[in-house]
Amino acid sequence: MKNAVLITIGDEILSGNTVDTNSNFIATELKNIGIKVSQIFTISDEIETIKNTIQSAFQIGDLIITTGGLGPTRDDKTKKAIAEFFNDEIALDEVTFNHLKAYMERRGRLEILERNREQAFVPTKSKVFQNHYGTAPCMMMEENGKLLFSLPGVPYEVKPLIKDQIIPYLHQKFSLNYITTRIVSVVGIPESILADMIEGWELALPENLALSYLPVGTRVKLRLTATGENEPFLKQQLEEEIQKLLPLIKDNVIATSEDKIEKILAEILSERKLTIFTAESCTGGELAKMITSNSGSSKYFLGGMIAYATEKKIDILNVKKETVEEFTVVSEQVADEMAKGCQKLFNTDITLSTTGVAGPGKGEDGKEVGTVFYTIRVGDKAVTSKLYMPHLERLDFMHFVSQKIIQDLVGILISEKN
């Protein structure tokens, strides 16, 4: 197996002002073609630092990918560092310049072409992969069979360069095996007990198949990965093994292909032609955001509302004022009335409601940070649950609660079908 090292260049990453999403994306794409990321470096945009890190990276991996430091400004030093490391010179590449000129023309920005002209200068030994979504090209250097790719740092430029050009190039260059993955999502069984239940099946897996346990909230994802030269055979092999697995845990399986819980929900709602509406408070629209993250969600998602203030819960969702006074706004009773009022108001099959305290301060009724009640209403049946997660920060709390609610809804819909 080939090993890779990723190098993220930029003071903005080190300062925490910018989150490095590129490394996660690149590592995932490389894994899918059988290349393992052995190490990830995050470094400042200084020539000697870049050169020293590349030197260290070549001692670890066969493939080095850098992101960042390729802009038109003077503080971007990556290109110069790479040229010095490979004892090369930087010169104007006519193909790259013409590509850059055409890119600028399409955007009506020829007046700044001279400022960006420097980006068409590349190391003379490099192979250039043209950037169709930005001005800085990707440059590849090769030495003793090892490769270094230098990419810009903007994520929407990195992704197409990796997916459309670099991954196909690596696949052909190294004659890599195919890697195919299936996910089986299991709920209602703790990971340790699940491992005992399927131990015999796991031990009997063919040598080219690997199983991973990935806990996500209260769900366990079983990731089954097949490696080999024949992709259609690998897909058939995975399907056969999953069919052997299902009888062992069938009642607890909510999906055998999709990974994200919101996509699993999308399939169920589309298949059954059910509609859904959200009435959120403490989750602040995160539920609606997750549900609408799927293409085609307009078929089943009628809409959502954030009834954040107590009076809006009363005025719009018909929560009784007496209920709030007796049980407080963060309560099982209010969550239930929010869901019921929402369903009546918008005439939908399913409603989801949340009321709680995301923090960092306590709620207006004195409830502790991390407290949430949520109701899942399907038809005329409702289930209200409570969570208490004081250790989560505000945004993490919103996301975790939303994911848990969708997971619970999927479980309810699956059990109804069974």
Short mmCIF file of C-alpha atoms in Angstrom, two decimals:
data_model
loop_
_atom_site.label_atom_id
_atom_site.label_comp_id
_atom_site.label_asym_id
_atom_site.label_seq_id
_atom_site.Cartn_x
_atom_site.Cartn_y
_atom_site.Cartn_z
CA MET A 1 0.00 0.00 0.00
CA LYS A 2 1.23 3.48 -0.89
CA ASN A 3 1.62 5.99 1.93
CA ALA A 4 0.79 9.69 1.70
CA VAL A 5 1.68 12.74 3.75
CA LEU A 6 -0.47 15.88 3.71
CA ILE A 7 0.97 19.33 4.37
CA THR A 8 -1.35 22.24 5.10
CA ILE A 9 0.40 25.57 4.66
CA GLY A 10 -0.82 28.83 6.15
CA ASP A 11 -0.70 30.92 9.29
CA GLU A 12 -4.48 31.29 9.16
CA ILE A 13 -4.81 27.54 9.87
CA LEU A 14 -2.31 27.64 12.73
CA SER A 15 -4.07 30.62 14.32
CA GLY A 16 -7.40 28.83 14.35
CA ASN A 17 -9.05 31.47 12.16
CA THR A 18 -9.58 28.96 9.36
CA VAL A 19 -10.58 25.31 9.72
CA ASP A 20 -8.61 22.79 7.67
CA THR A 21 -11.31 20.85 5.82
CA ASN A 22 -8.99 19.97 2.92
CA SER A 23 -7.04 17.30 4.81
CA ASN A 24 -10.17 15.40 5.77
CA PHE A 25 -11.44 15.46 2.20
CA ILE A 26 -8.13 14.47 0.62
CA ALA A 27 -7.50 11.66 3.13
CA THR A 28 -10.95 10.22 2.38
CA GLU A 29 -10.42 10.32 -1.38
CA LEU A 30 -6.99 8.71 -1.09
CA LYS A 31 -8.34 6.00 1.19
CA ASN A 32 -10.90 5.12 -1.48
CA ILE A 33 -8.10 4.19 -3.89
CA GLY A 34 -5.99 2.36 -1.33
CA ILE A 35 -3.54 5.09 -0.35
CA LYS A 36 -3.08 5.53 3.39
CA VAL A 37 -2.34 8.94 4.90
CA SER A 38 0.47 8.35 7.39
CA GLN A 39 0.82 11.89 8.70
CA ILE A 40 -0.61 15.39 8.38
CA PHE A 41 1.50 18.51 8.98
CA THR A 42 0.19 22.03 9.49
CA ILE A 43 2.93 24.61 9.03
CA SER A 44 3.57 28.32 8.56
CA ASP A 45 4.12 29.90 5.15
CA GLU A 46 7.90 30.18 5.47
CA ILE A 47 10.33 28.91 2.86
CA GLU A 48 12.67 27.01 5.17
CA THR A 49 9.79 25.51 7.13
CA ILE A 50 8.16 24.29 3.93
CA LYS A 51 11.41 22.80 2.62
CA ASN A 52 12.21 21.04 5.90
CA THR A 53 8.70 19.62 6.13
CA ILE A 54 8.84 18.31 2.56
CA GLN A 55 12.15 16.64 3.41
CA SER A 56 10.57 14.94 6.42
CA ALA A 57 7.49 13.97 4.44
CA PHE A 58 9.52 12.23 1.73
CA GLN A 59 11.12 10.07 4.41
CA ILE A 60 7.63 8.89 5.44
CA GLY A 61 5.52 8.68 2.30
CA ASP A 62 5.51 7.93 -1.41
CA LEU A 63 3.10 10.75 -2.09
CA ILE A 64 3.10 14.30 -0.70
CA ILE A 65 0.19 16.70 -1.14
CA THR A 66 0.44 20.31 -0.03
CA THR A 67 -2.44 22.78 0.12
CA GLY A 68 -2.18 26.53 0.52
CA GLY A 69 0.35 29.26 -0.12
CA LEU A 70 -0.14 29.58 -3.89
CA GLY A 71 -1.90 32.94 -4.16
CA PRO A 72 -0.73 36.02 -6.08
CA THR A 73 0.40 37.87 -2.95
CA ARG A 74 3.97 38.17 -1.67
CA ASP A 75 3.31 36.17 1.52
CA ASP A 76 2.65 33.01 -0.51
CA LYS A 77 6.02 31.27 -0.64
CA THR A 78 5.15 27.64 -1.39
CA LYS A 79 6.09 27.71 -5.07
CA LYS A 80 9.51 29.19 -4.36
CA ALA A 81 10.16 26.69 -1.57
CA ILE A 82 9.29 23.78 -3.86
CA ALA A 83 11.54 25.06 -6.63
CA GLU A 84 14.46 25.43 -4.20
CA PHE A 85 13.86 21.98 -2.72
CA PHE A 86 14.03 20.33 -6.16
CA ASN A 87 16.92 22.55 -7.36
CA ASP A 88 14.67 23.97 -10.06
CA GLU A 89 13.85 27.34 -11.55
CA ILE A 90 10.52 29.09 -11.94
CA ALA A 91 9.52 30.20 -15.43
CA LEU A 92 6.42 31.31 -17.32
CA ASP A 93 4.40 28.37 -18.63
CA GLU A 94 2.55 29.46 -21.77
CA VAL A 95 -0.15 26.78 -21.48
CA THR A 96 -0.90 27.82 -17.92
CA PHE A 97 -0.87 31.51 -18.84
CA ASN A 98 -3.30 30.97 -21.71
CA HIS A 99 -5.55 28.96 -19.39
CA LEU A 100 -5.39 31.78 -16.83
CA LYS A 101 -6.16 34.38 -19.49
CA ALA A 102 -9.19 32.42 -20.71
CA TYR A 103 -10.35 32.00 -17.11
CA MET A 104 -10.15 35.77 -16.56
CA GLU A 105 -11.91 36.53 -19.85
CA ARG A 106 -14.87 34.32 -18.95
CA ARG A 107 -15.26 36.37 -15.77
CA GLY A 108 -14.70 39.75 -17.36
CA ARG A 109 -11.66 40.39 -15.19
CA LEU A 110 -8.84 40.99 -17.68
CA GLU A 111 -7.89 44.21 -15.87
CA ILE A 112 -6.31 42.16 -13.05
CA LEU A 113 -4.56 39.68 -15.33
CA GLU A 114 -1.13 41.27 -14.76
CA ARG A 115 -1.50 40.93 -11.00
CA ASN A 116 -2.26 37.23 -11.40
CA ARG A 117 0.25 36.65 -14.22
CA GLU A 118 2.81 35.45 -11.69
CA GLN A 119 0.62 32.41 -11.03
CA ALA A 120 1.44 31.15 -14.51
CA PHE A 121 5.09 30.89 -13.45
CA VAL A 122 5.81 27.32 -12.34
CA PRO A 123 8.88 25.14 -11.66
CA THR A 124 10.26 24.02 -15.02
CA LYS A 125 10.35 20.34 -13.95
CA SER A 126 6.70 20.31 -12.87
CA LYS A 127 3.68 18.71 -14.49
CA VAL A 128 0.80 21.18 -14.32
CA PHE A 129 -2.82 20.29 -13.60
CA GLN A 130 -4.91 23.29 -14.62
CA ASN A 131 -7.31 24.79 -12.08
CA HIS A 132 -10.76 25.34 -13.63
CA TYR A 133 -12.19 27.08 -10.57
CA GLY A 134 -9.39 29.46 -9.58
CA THR A 135 -6.19 31.15 -10.72
CA ALA A 136 -3.48 29.02 -9.06
CA PRO A 137 -2.63 25.77 -10.88
CA CYS A 138 -1.70 22.48 -9.25
CA MET A 139 1.95 21.52 -9.79
CA MET A 140 3.39 18.02 -9.53
CA MET A 141 7.06 17.23 -8.99
CA GLU A 142 8.51 13.71 -9.24
CA GLU A 143 11.77 12.42 -7.82
CA ASN A 144 12.94 8.80 -7.40
CA GLY A 145 9.42 7.52 -8.02
CA LYS A 146 7.91 9.74 -5.34
CA LEU A 147 5.39 12.47 -6.12
CA LEU A 148 4.64 15.88 -4.69
CA PHE A 149 1.43 17.70 -5.60
CA SER A 150 1.07 21.36 -4.64
CA LEU A 151 -2.51 22.64 -4.60
CA PRO A 152 -4.13 25.97 -3.73
CA GLY A 153 -5.87 26.12 -0.38
CA VAL A 154 -9.42 27.11 -1.31
CA PRO A 155 -11.65 24.05 -0.69
CA TYR A 156 -13.89 24.54 -3.74
CA GLU A 157 -10.74 24.54 -5.89
CA VAL A 158 -9.11 21.61 -4.07
CA LYS A 159 -12.07 19.22 -4.42
CA PRO A 160 -12.37 19.16 -8.23
CA LEU A 161 -8.58 19.04 -8.64
CA ILE A 162 -8.42 15.99 -6.40
CA LYS A 163 -11.52 14.18 -7.65
CA ASP A 164 -11.34 14.93 -11.37
CA GLN A 165 -7.60 15.01 -12.04
CA ILE A 166 -5.30 13.80 -9.27
CA ILE A 167 -7.19 10.68 -8.17
CA PRO A 168 -7.55 9.35 -11.75
CA TYR A 169 -3.86 10.12 -12.38
CA LEU A 170 -2.75 8.25 -9.23
CA HIS A 171 -5.00 5.30 -10.00
CA GLN A 172 -3.38 4.89 -13.40
CA LYS A 173 0.15 5.78 -12.26
CA PHE A 174 0.30 3.21 -9.46
CA SER A 175 -2.05 0.56 -10.94
CA LEU A 176 -4.04 0.60 -7.72
CA ASN A 177 -6.62 -1.90 -6.57
CA TYR A 178 -10.28 -0.97 -6.36
CA ILE A 179 -11.67 -0.36 -2.89
CA THR A 180 -15.43 -0.69 -2.40
CA THR A 181 -17.30 0.07 0.80
CA ARG A 182 -20.77 -0.61 2.18
CA ILE A 183 -22.23 0.71 5.42
CA VAL A 184 -24.73 -1.19 7.56
CA SER A 185 -26.35 1.08 10.17
CA VAL A 186 -27.45 -0.60 13.40
CA VAL A 187 -29.47 0.91 16.26
CA GLY A 188 -30.54 -0.42 19.65
CA ILE A 189 -27.50 -2.66 20.24
CA PRO A 190 -24.40 -1.49 22.18
CA GLU A 191 -21.16 -1.89 20.24
CA SER A 192 -19.71 -4.58 22.53
CA ILE A 193 -22.86 -6.71 22.39
CA LEU A 194 -23.11 -6.21 18.63
CA ALA A 195 -19.53 -7.48 18.25
CA ASP A 196 -20.44 -10.65 20.17
CA MET A 197 -23.59 -11.20 18.11
CA ILE A 198 -21.78 -11.11 14.75
CA GLU A 199 -18.42 -12.57 15.81
CA GLY A 200 -18.87 -15.80 13.85
CA TRP A 201 -19.82 -13.94 10.69
CA GLU A 202 -16.91 -11.52 11.11
CA LEU A 203 -14.34 -14.30 11.60
CA ALA A 204 -15.57 -16.02 8.42
CA LEU A 205 -15.12 -12.95 6.19
CA PRO A 206 -12.83 -13.42 3.15
CA GLU A 207 -9.28 -12.09 3.54
CA ASN A 208 -9.86 -9.19 1.17
CA LEU A 209 -12.72 -7.86 3.31
CA ALA A 210 -12.27 -5.70 6.42
CA LEU A 211 -14.85 -4.70 9.02
CA SER A 212 -14.84 -1.50 11.11
CA TYR A 213 -17.15 -0.46 13.95
CA LEU A 214 -17.99 3.26 13.85
CA PRO A 215 -20.20 4.49 16.73
CA VAL A 216 -22.13 7.68 15.89
CA GLY A 217 -24.33 8.84 18.76
CA THR A 218 -26.51 5.85 19.60
CA ARG A 219 -26.00 4.27 16.19
CA VAL A 220 -23.24 1.87 15.19
CA LYS A 221 -22.12 1.91 11.57
CA LEU A 222 -20.58 -1.34 10.35
CA ARG A 223 -18.24 -0.40 7.52
CA LEU A 224 -17.40 -3.34 5.29
CA THR A 225 -14.53 -2.69 2.87
CA ALA A 226 -13.51 -4.93 -0.03
CA THR A 227 -10.19 -4.64 -1.89
CA GLY A 228 -9.31 -6.23 -5.24
CA GLU A 229 -8.75 -5.89 -8.98
CA ASN A 230 -12.33 -6.55 -10.15
CA GLU A 231 -14.77 -3.87 -9.02
CA PRO A 232 -18.03 -5.63 -10.07
CA PHE A 233 -16.90 -8.76 -8.22
CA LEU A 234 -16.16 -6.72 -5.09
CA LYS A 235 -19.65 -5.19 -5.13
CA GLN A 236 -21.23 -8.62 -5.51
CA GLN A 237 -19.03 -9.98 -2.72
CA LEU A 238 -20.12 -7.22 -0.34
CA GLU A 239 -23.80 -7.80 -1.11
CA GLU A 240 -23.45 -11.52 -0.44
CA GLU A 241 -21.77 -10.94 2.93
CA ILE A 242 -24.39 -8.39 3.98
CA GLN A 243 -27.13 -10.87 3.17
CA LYS A 244 -25.38 -13.34 5.50
CA LEU A 245 -25.21 -10.66 8.21
CA LEU A 246 -28.83 -9.49 8.14
CA PRO A 247 -30.49 -12.53 9.74
CA LEU A 248 -28.27 -12.01 12.81
CA ILE A 249 -29.33 -8.39 13.47
CA LYS A 250 -32.18 -7.73 11.02
CA ASP A 251 -34.58 -6.06 13.48
CA ASN A 252 -31.93 -3.47 14.42
CA VAL A 253 -30.73 -2.55 10.91
CA ILE A 254 -31.98 0.77 9.55
CA ALA A 255 -29.92 0.89 6.33
CA THR A 256 -27.51 -1.24 4.32
CA SER A 257 -26.03 1.30 1.93
CA GLU A 258 -26.44 4.96 2.88
CA ASP A 259 -24.08 6.41 5.46
CA LYS A 260 -25.63 9.65 6.71
CA ILE A 261 -28.78 9.35 8.80
CA GLU A 262 -30.49 12.20 6.94
CA LYS A 263 -30.04 10.32 3.65
CA ILE A 264 -31.50 7.20 5.20
CA LEU A 265 -34.52 9.25 6.29
CA ALA A 266 -34.81 10.75 2.82
CA GLU A 267 -35.11 7.30 1.24
CA ILE A 268 -37.82 6.23 3.68
CA LEU A 269 -39.88 9.41 3.33
CA SER A 270 -39.64 9.34 -0.48
CA GLU A 271 -40.53 5.66 -0.68
CA ARG A 272 -43.57 6.01 1.58
CA LYS A 273 -44.62 9.43 0.26
CA LEU A 274 -44.68 10.94 3.75
CA THR A 275 -44.41 14.65 4.53
CA ILE A 276 -42.55 16.26 7.43
CA PHE A 277 -42.44 19.64 9.18
CA THR A 278 -40.17 20.86 11.97
CA ALA A 279 -40.99 23.11 14.93
CA GLU A 280 -37.66 24.00 16.51
CA SER A 281 -36.52 26.03 19.45
CA CYS A 282 -33.15 25.09 20.96
CA THR A 283 -31.88 23.43 17.75
CA GLY A 284 -32.23 26.73 15.90
CA GLY A 285 -33.04 25.28 12.48
CA GLU A 286 -30.38 22.54 12.52
CA LEU A 287 -33.06 19.85 12.09
CA ALA A 288 -34.44 21.53 8.98
CA LYS A 289 -30.91 22.09 7.68
CA MET A 290 -30.04 18.40 7.98
CA ILE A 291 -33.28 17.23 6.37
CA THR A 292 -32.95 19.66 3.44
CA SER A 293 -29.28 18.81 2.84
CA ASN A 294 -30.47 16.09 0.45
CA SER A 295 -31.34 16.81 -3.16
CA GLY A 296 -35.06 16.34 -3.76
CA SER A 297 -36.05 17.09 -0.16
CA SER A 298 -38.84 19.37 -1.38
CA LYS A 299 -40.84 16.22 -2.15
CA TYR A 300 -41.28 15.45 1.54
CA PHE A 301 -40.13 18.48 3.56
CA LEU A 302 -43.00 20.98 3.70
CA GLY A 303 -41.09 23.49 5.82
CA GLY A 304 -39.90 24.38 9.27
CA MET A 305 -40.24 27.13 11.81
CA ILE A 306 -38.08 28.31 14.68
CA ALA A 307 -40.44 29.26 17.49
CA TYR A 308 -37.64 30.53 19.70
CA ALA A 309 -39.56 32.90 21.96
CA THR A 310 -42.06 31.39 24.38
CA GLU A 311 -44.87 33.64 23.15
CA LYS A 312 -44.40 32.38 19.59
CA LYS A 313 -44.83 28.81 20.79
CA ILE A 314 -48.10 29.95 22.30
CA ASP A 315 -49.28 32.28 19.52
CA ILE A 316 -48.35 30.16 16.49
CA LEU A 317 -48.10 26.56 17.66
CA ASN A 318 -51.02 26.77 20.07
CA VAL A 319 -49.02 25.71 23.13
CA LYS A 320 -51.21 26.42 26.14
CA LYS A 321 -50.06 29.25 28.38
CA GLU A 322 -51.15 27.16 31.38
CA THR A 323 -48.85 24.35 30.25
CA VAL A 324 -45.86 26.69 30.20
CA GLU A 325 -46.77 28.13 33.62
CA GLU A 326 -47.17 24.70 35.20
CA PHE A 327 -44.32 22.74 33.58
CA THR A 328 -42.02 25.54 32.22
CA VAL A 329 -41.20 26.07 28.55
CA VAL A 330 -38.46 23.40 28.60
CA SER A 331 -40.62 20.40 29.36
CA GLU A 332 -42.06 17.21 27.96
CA GLN A 333 -45.52 18.75 27.86
CA VAL A 334 -44.47 21.80 25.82
CA ALA A 335 -42.53 19.66 23.31
CA ASP A 336 -45.62 17.49 22.85
CA GLU A 337 -47.94 20.47 22.34
CA MET A 338 -45.48 22.07 19.89
CA ALA A 339 -45.51 18.96 17.71
CA LYS A 340 -49.27 18.56 17.92
CA GLY A 341 -49.91 22.22 17.10
CA CYS A 342 -47.44 22.12 14.21
CA GLN A 343 -49.06 19.04 12.71
CA LYS A 344 -52.52 20.59 12.88
CA LEU A 345 -51.35 23.93 11.51
CA PHE A 346 -49.42 22.58 8.51
CA ASN A 347 -51.32 19.33 7.85
CA THR A 348 -48.27 17.07 7.68
CA ASP A 349 -47.72 13.36 8.34
CA ILE A 350 -44.74 13.87 10.65
CA THR A 351 -43.71 16.69 12.96
CA LEU A 352 -40.55 17.09 15.00
CA SER A 353 -40.30 19.57 17.86
CA THR A 354 -37.49 20.65 20.18
CA THR A 355 -37.37 22.77 23.32
CA GLY A 356 -34.29 23.04 25.50
CA VAL A 357 -31.24 24.97 26.62
CA ALA A 358 -28.29 25.04 24.20
CA GLY A 359 -26.22 27.31 26.45
CA PRO A 360 -23.89 28.74 27.47
CA GLY A 361 -26.29 30.29 30.01
CA LYS A 362 -29.22 28.64 31.78
CA GLY A 363 -32.68 28.87 30.28
CA GLU A 364 -35.21 31.52 31.24
CA ASP A 365 -37.02 28.93 33.36
CA GLY A 366 -33.83 27.92 35.18
CA LYS A 367 -33.31 24.63 33.34
CA GLU A 368 -29.70 23.43 33.15
CA VAL A 369 -27.62 23.86 30.02
CA GLY A 370 -27.75 20.73 27.89
CA THR A 371 -31.37 19.88 28.72
CA VAL A 372 -33.69 19.18 25.80
CA PHE A 373 -37.11 17.62 25.26
CA TYR A 374 -38.11 16.58 21.77
CA THR A 375 -41.25 15.04 20.31
CA ILE A 376 -41.58 12.88 17.24
CA ARG A 377 -45.17 12.79 16.02
CA VAL A 378 -46.11 10.33 13.27
CA GLY A 379 -49.80 10.43 12.43
CA ASP A 380 -51.68 10.44 15.72
CA LYS A 381 -48.85 8.79 17.69
CA ALA A 382 -46.25 10.81 19.56
CA VAL A 383 -43.06 9.92 21.41
CA THR A 384 -41.41 12.52 23.64
CA SER A 385 -37.86 12.03 24.92
CA LYS A 386 -35.37 13.89 27.09
CA LEU A 387 -31.63 14.34 26.68
CA TYR A 388 -29.17 15.95 29.05
CA MET A 389 -25.75 16.77 27.62
CA PRO A 390 -24.13 19.57 29.63
CA HIS A 391 -20.67 18.75 28.25
CA LEU A 392 -21.47 19.80 24.68
CA GLU A 393 -20.83 23.29 23.36
CA ARG A 394 -23.75 25.13 21.82
CA LEU A 395 -23.29 24.21 18.13
CA ASP A 396 -22.26 20.63 18.95
CA PHE A 397 -25.37 20.33 21.12
CA MET A 398 -27.64 21.51 18.28
CA HIS A 399 -26.11 19.08 15.82
CA PHE A 400 -26.09 16.09 18.16
CA VAL A 401 -29.72 16.60 19.19
CA SER A 402 -30.85 16.99 15.58
CA GLN A 403 -29.00 13.87 14.48
CA LYS A 404 -30.44 11.91 17.43
CA ILE A 405 -33.99 12.99 16.58
CA ILE A 406 -33.62 11.95 12.94
CA GLN A 407 -32.13 8.65 14.04
CA ASP A 408 -35.04 8.04 16.43
CA LEU A 409 -37.53 8.90 13.69
CA VAL A 410 -35.88 6.44 11.31
CA GLY A 411 -36.09 3.77 14.03
CA ILE A 412 -39.80 4.46 14.55
CA LEU A 413 -40.55 4.30 10.82
CA ILE A 414 -38.56 1.08 10.41
CA SER A 415 -40.33 -0.58 13.38
CA GLU A 416 -43.73 0.45 11.98
CA LYS A 417 -42.93 -1.24 8.68
CA ASN A 418 -41.79 -4.40 10.43
#
